[in-house]
mmCIF file with all atom_site columns, C-alpha atoms in Angstrom:
data_model
loop_
_atom_site.group_PDB
_atom_site.id
_atom_site.type_symbol
_atom_site.label_atom_id
_atom_site.label_alt_id
_atom_site.label_comp_id
_atom_site.label_asym_id
_atom_site.label_entity_id
_atom_site.label_seq_id
_atom_site.pdbx_PDB_ins_code
_atom_site.Cartn_x
_atom_site.Cartn_y
_atom_site.Cartn_z
_atom_site.occupancy
_atom_site.B_iso_or_equiv
_atom_site.pdbx_formal_charge
_atom_site.auth_seq_id
_atom_site.auth_comp_id
_atom_site.auth_asym_id
_atom_site.auth_atom_id
_atom_site.pdbx_PDB_model_num
ATOM 1  C CA . UNK A 1 1  ? -196.869 184.343 -91.354 1.00 0.00 ? 4   UNK A CA 1
ATOM 2  C CA . UNK A 1 2  ? -199.856 184.925 -89.082 1.00 0.00 ? 5   UNK A CA 1
ATOM 3  C CA . UNK A 1 3  ? -200.914 183.607 -85.688 1.00 0.00 ? 6   UNK A CA 1
ATOM 4  C CA . UNK A 1 4  ? -203.507 181.485 -87.505 1.00 0.00 ? 7   UNK A CA 1
ATOM 5  C CA . UNK A 1 5  ? -200.711 179.924 -89.601 1.00 0.00 ? 8   UNK A CA 1
ATOM 6  C CA . UNK A 1 6  ? -198.968 178.938 -86.371 1.00 0.00 ? 9   UNK A CA 1
ATOM 7  C CA . UNK A 1 7  ? -202.176 177.552 -84.865 1.00 0.00 ? 10  UNK A CA 1
ATOM 8  C CA . UNK A 1 8  ? -202.794 175.513 -88.015 1.00 0.00 ? 11  UNK A CA 1
ATOM 9  C CA . UNK A 1 9  ? -199.321 173.983 -87.662 1.00 0.00 ? 12  UNK A CA 1
ATOM 10 C CA . UNK A 1 10 ? -199.913 173.268 -83.965 1.00 0.00 ? 13  UNK A CA 1
ATOM 11 C CA . UNK A 1 11 ? -203.104 171.419 -84.890 1.00 0.00 ? 14  UNK A CA 1
ATOM 12 C CA . UNK A 1 12 ? -200.919 168.806 -86.593 1.00 0.00 ? 15  UNK A CA 1
ATOM 13 C CA . UNK A 1 13 ? -199.354 167.823 -83.241 1.00 0.00 ? 16  UNK A CA 1
ATOM 14 C CA . UNK A 1 14 ? -201.342 165.088 -81.503 1.00 0.00 ? 17  UNK A CA 1
ATOM 15 C CA . UNK A 1 15 ? -201.636 164.717 -77.743 1.00 0.00 ? 18  UNK A CA 1
ATOM 16 C CA . UNK A 1 16 ? -200.994 160.975 -77.257 1.00 0.00 ? 19  UNK A CA 1
ATOM 17 C CA . UNK A 1 17 ? -203.149 160.863 -74.135 1.00 0.00 ? 20  UNK A CA 1
ATOM 18 C CA . UNK A 1 18 ? -206.429 161.737 -75.811 1.00 0.00 ? 21  UNK A CA 1
ATOM 19 C CA . UNK A 1 19 ? -205.547 161.520 -79.519 1.00 0.00 ? 22  UNK A CA 1
ATOM 20 C CA . UNK A 1 20 ? -206.682 165.096 -80.139 1.00 0.00 ? 23  UNK A CA 1
ATOM 21 C CA . UNK A 1 21 ? -204.422 167.863 -81.399 1.00 0.00 ? 24  UNK A CA 1
ATOM 22 C CA . UNK A 1 22 ? -202.752 170.043 -78.781 1.00 0.00 ? 25  UNK A CA 1
ATOM 23 C CA . UNK A 1 23 ? -204.931 173.036 -79.699 1.00 0.00 ? 26  UNK A CA 1
ATOM 24 C CA . UNK A 1 24 ? -208.192 171.125 -79.300 1.00 0.00 ? 27  UNK A CA 1
ATOM 25 C CA . UNK A 1 25 ? -206.840 169.512 -76.112 1.00 0.00 ? 28  UNK A CA 1
ATOM 26 C CA . UNK A 1 26 ? -206.437 172.942 -74.550 1.00 0.00 ? 29  UNK A CA 1
ATOM 27 C CA . UNK A 1 27 ? -202.661 172.636 -74.157 1.00 0.00 ? 30  UNK A CA 1
ATOM 28 C CA . UNK A 1 28 ? -202.045 175.647 -76.384 1.00 0.00 ? 31  UNK A CA 1
ATOM 29 C CA . UNK A 1 29 ? -203.208 178.747 -74.550 1.00 0.00 ? 32  UNK A CA 1
ATOM 30 C CA . UNK A 1 30 ? -202.125 181.326 -77.122 1.00 0.00 ? 33  UNK A CA 1
ATOM 31 C CA . UNK A 1 31 ? -199.485 182.206 -79.685 1.00 0.00 ? 34  UNK A CA 1
ATOM 32 C CA . UNK A 1 32 ? -197.739 185.459 -80.425 1.00 0.00 ? 35  UNK A CA 1
ATOM 33 C CA . UNK A 1 33 ? -195.577 186.627 -83.282 1.00 0.00 ? 36  UNK A CA 1
ATOM 34 C CA . UNK A 1 34 ? -192.772 188.875 -82.113 1.00 0.00 ? 37  UNK A CA 1
ATOM 35 C CA . UNK A 1 35 ? -189.797 190.632 -83.681 1.00 0.00 ? 38  UNK A CA 1
ATOM 36 C CA . UNK A 1 36 ? -187.677 187.690 -82.510 1.00 0.00 ? 39  UNK A CA 1
ATOM 37 C CA . UNK A 1 37 ? -189.903 184.892 -83.812 1.00 0.00 ? 40  UNK A CA 1
ATOM 38 C CA . UNK A 1 38 ? -192.843 182.969 -82.382 1.00 0.00 ? 41  UNK A CA 1
ATOM 39 C CA . UNK A 1 39 ? -193.933 182.496 -78.790 1.00 0.00 ? 42  UNK A CA 1
ATOM 40 C CA . UNK A 1 40 ? -196.232 179.619 -77.864 1.00 0.00 ? 43  UNK A CA 1
ATOM 41 C CA . UNK A 1 41 ? -197.862 179.660 -74.432 1.00 0.00 ? 44  UNK A CA 1
ATOM 42 C CA . UNK A 1 42 ? -198.916 176.277 -73.059 1.00 0.00 ? 45  UNK A CA 1
ATOM 43 C CA . UNK A 1 43 ? -201.074 175.152 -70.156 1.00 0.00 ? 46  UNK A CA 1
ATOM 44 C CA . UNK A 1 44 ? -199.871 171.834 -68.800 1.00 0.00 ? 47  UNK A CA 1
ATOM 45 C CA . UNK A 1 45 ? -201.689 169.775 -66.175 1.00 0.00 ? 48  UNK A CA 1
ATOM 46 C CA . UNK A 1 46 ? -200.414 166.807 -64.171 1.00 0.00 ? 49  UNK A CA 1
ATOM 47 C CA . UNK A 1 47 ? -201.590 164.298 -66.779 1.00 0.00 ? 50  UNK A CA 1
ATOM 48 C CA . UNK A 1 48 ? -199.609 165.952 -69.588 1.00 0.00 ? 51  UNK A CA 1
ATOM 49 C CA . UNK A 1 49 ? -196.574 166.976 -67.499 1.00 0.00 ? 52  UNK A CA 1
ATOM 50 C CA . UNK A 1 50 ? -194.517 163.846 -68.395 1.00 0.00 ? 53  UNK A CA 1
ATOM 51 C CA . UNK A 1 51 ? -194.944 164.750 -72.086 1.00 0.00 ? 54  UNK A CA 1
ATOM 52 C CA . UNK A 1 52 ? -194.016 168.418 -71.653 1.00 0.00 ? 55  UNK A CA 1
ATOM 53 C CA . UNK A 1 53 ? -190.529 168.225 -73.175 1.00 0.00 ? 56  UNK A CA 1
ATOM 54 C CA . UNK A 1 54 ? -191.600 166.118 -76.138 1.00 0.00 ? 57  UNK A CA 1
ATOM 55 C CA . UNK A 1 55 ? -194.519 168.484 -76.844 1.00 0.00 ? 58  UNK A CA 1
ATOM 56 C CA . UNK A 1 56 ? -192.189 171.492 -76.731 1.00 0.00 ? 59  UNK A CA 1
ATOM 57 C CA . UNK A 1 57 ? -189.743 169.788 -79.129 1.00 0.00 ? 60  UNK A CA 1
ATOM 58 C CA . UNK A 1 58 ? -192.597 168.814 -81.454 1.00 0.00 ? 61  UNK A CA 1
ATOM 59 C CA . UNK A 1 59 ? -193.803 172.433 -81.517 1.00 0.00 ? 62  UNK A CA 1
ATOM 60 C CA . UNK A 1 60 ? -190.370 173.766 -82.458 1.00 0.00 ? 63  UNK A CA 1
ATOM 61 C CA . UNK A 1 61 ? -189.855 171.077 -85.064 1.00 0.00 ? 64  UNK A CA 1
ATOM 62 C CA . UNK A 1 62 ? -193.280 171.493 -86.683 1.00 0.00 ? 65  UNK A CA 1
ATOM 63 C CA . UNK A 1 63 ? -193.011 175.282 -86.943 1.00 0.00 ? 66  UNK A CA 1
ATOM 64 C CA . UNK A 1 64 ? -189.461 175.098 -88.285 1.00 0.00 ? 67  UNK A CA 1
ATOM 65 C CA . UNK A 1 65 ? -190.380 172.431 -90.845 1.00 0.00 ? 68  UNK A CA 1
ATOM 66 C CA . UNK A 1 66 ? -193.737 173.789 -91.976 1.00 0.00 ? 69  UNK A CA 1
ATOM 67 C CA . UNK A 1 67 ? -193.241 177.566 -91.715 1.00 0.00 ? 70  UNK A CA 1
ATOM 68 C CA . UNK A 1 68 ? -189.572 178.542 -91.704 1.00 0.00 ? 71  UNK A CA 1
ATOM 69 C CA . UNK A 1 69 ? -186.470 176.637 -90.565 1.00 0.00 ? 72  UNK A CA 1
ATOM 70 C CA . UNK A 1 70 ? -184.813 179.887 -89.480 1.00 0.00 ? 73  UNK A CA 1
ATOM 71 C CA . UNK A 1 71 ? -187.578 181.121 -87.184 1.00 0.00 ? 74  UNK A CA 1
ATOM 72 C CA . UNK A 1 72 ? -186.907 181.307 -83.448 1.00 0.00 ? 75  UNK A CA 1
ATOM 73 C CA . UNK A 1 73 ? -189.573 179.415 -81.483 1.00 0.00 ? 76  UNK A CA 1
ATOM 74 C CA . UNK A 1 74 ? -189.962 179.953 -77.737 1.00 0.00 ? 77  UNK A CA 1
ATOM 75 C CA . UNK A 1 75 ? -192.387 177.953 -75.605 1.00 0.00 ? 78  UNK A CA 1
ATOM 76 C CA . UNK A 1 76 ? -193.622 179.000 -72.180 1.00 0.00 ? 79  UNK A CA 1
ATOM 77 C CA . UNK A 1 77 ? -195.405 176.631 -69.826 1.00 0.00 ? 80  UNK A CA 1
ATOM 78 C CA . UNK A 1 78 ? -197.941 177.373 -67.110 1.00 0.00 ? 81  UNK A CA 1
ATOM 79 C CA . UNK A 1 79 ? -198.608 174.564 -64.650 1.00 0.00 ? 82  UNK A CA 1
ATOM 80 C CA . UNK A 1 80 ? -202.381 174.663 -64.285 1.00 0.00 ? 83  UNK A CA 1
ATOM 81 C CA . UNK A 1 81 ? -202.291 172.280 -61.295 1.00 0.00 ? 84  UNK A CA 1
ATOM 82 C CA . UNK A 1 82 ? -200.068 174.575 -59.246 1.00 0.00 ? 85  UNK A CA 1
ATOM 83 C CA . UNK A 1 83 ? -201.970 176.077 -56.365 1.00 0.00 ? 86  UNK A CA 1
ATOM 84 C CA . UNK A 1 84 ? -202.457 179.796 -56.569 1.00 0.00 ? 87  UNK A CA 1
ATOM 85 C CA . UNK A 1 85 ? -200.913 181.401 -53.526 1.00 0.00 ? 88  UNK A CA 1
ATOM 86 C CA . UNK A 1 86 ? -202.401 184.607 -52.302 1.00 0.00 ? 89  UNK A CA 1
ATOM 87 C CA . UNK A 1 87 ? -200.833 186.985 -49.872 1.00 0.00 ? 90  UNK A CA 1
ATOM 88 C CA . UNK A 1 88 ? -202.723 186.763 -46.569 1.00 0.00 ? 91  UNK A CA 1
ATOM 89 C CA . UNK A 1 89 ? -204.839 189.764 -45.758 1.00 0.00 ? 92  UNK A CA 1
ATOM 90 C CA . UNK A 1 90 ? -204.299 190.983 -42.198 1.00 0.00 ? 93  UNK A CA 1
ATOM 91 C CA . UNK A 1 91 ? -207.354 191.238 -39.999 1.00 0.00 ? 94  UNK A CA 1
ATOM 92 C CA . UNK A 1 92 ? -208.250 194.778 -39.129 1.00 0.00 ? 95  UNK A CA 1
ATOM 93 C CA . UNK A 1 93 ? -207.358 195.746 -35.578 1.00 0.00 ? 96  UNK A CA 1
ATOM 94 C CA . UNK A 1 94 ? -205.828 192.318 -34.795 1.00 0.00 ? 97  UNK A CA 1
ATOM 95 C CA . UNK A 1 95 ? -202.172 192.453 -33.805 1.00 0.00 ? 98  UNK A CA 1
ATOM 96 C CA . UNK A 1 96 ? -201.615 188.946 -32.376 1.00 0.00 ? 99  UNK A CA 1
ATOM 97 C CA . UNK A 1 97 ? -203.476 185.688 -32.529 1.00 0.00 ? 100 UNK A CA 1
#
């Protein structure tokens, strides 16, 4: 089993919003094969968020059915719409505003 094998399986899962596979849609960020199984990293935006759980279930099901029913599949989601918060940088020589 290779990362490309996993990606090929993920290409069989269709995003119902644009009728493209989840790899081509940009939902799949990357995959990793670990000692414990497979990790799939997803990027979810507000439009796909309602489908997040069904996509995650479809990923687990497809990998288990097409690769190995015993493999552990973990999915991790990054919300790409979440604002990035940065720690404020204090102004030099300013104590109070």
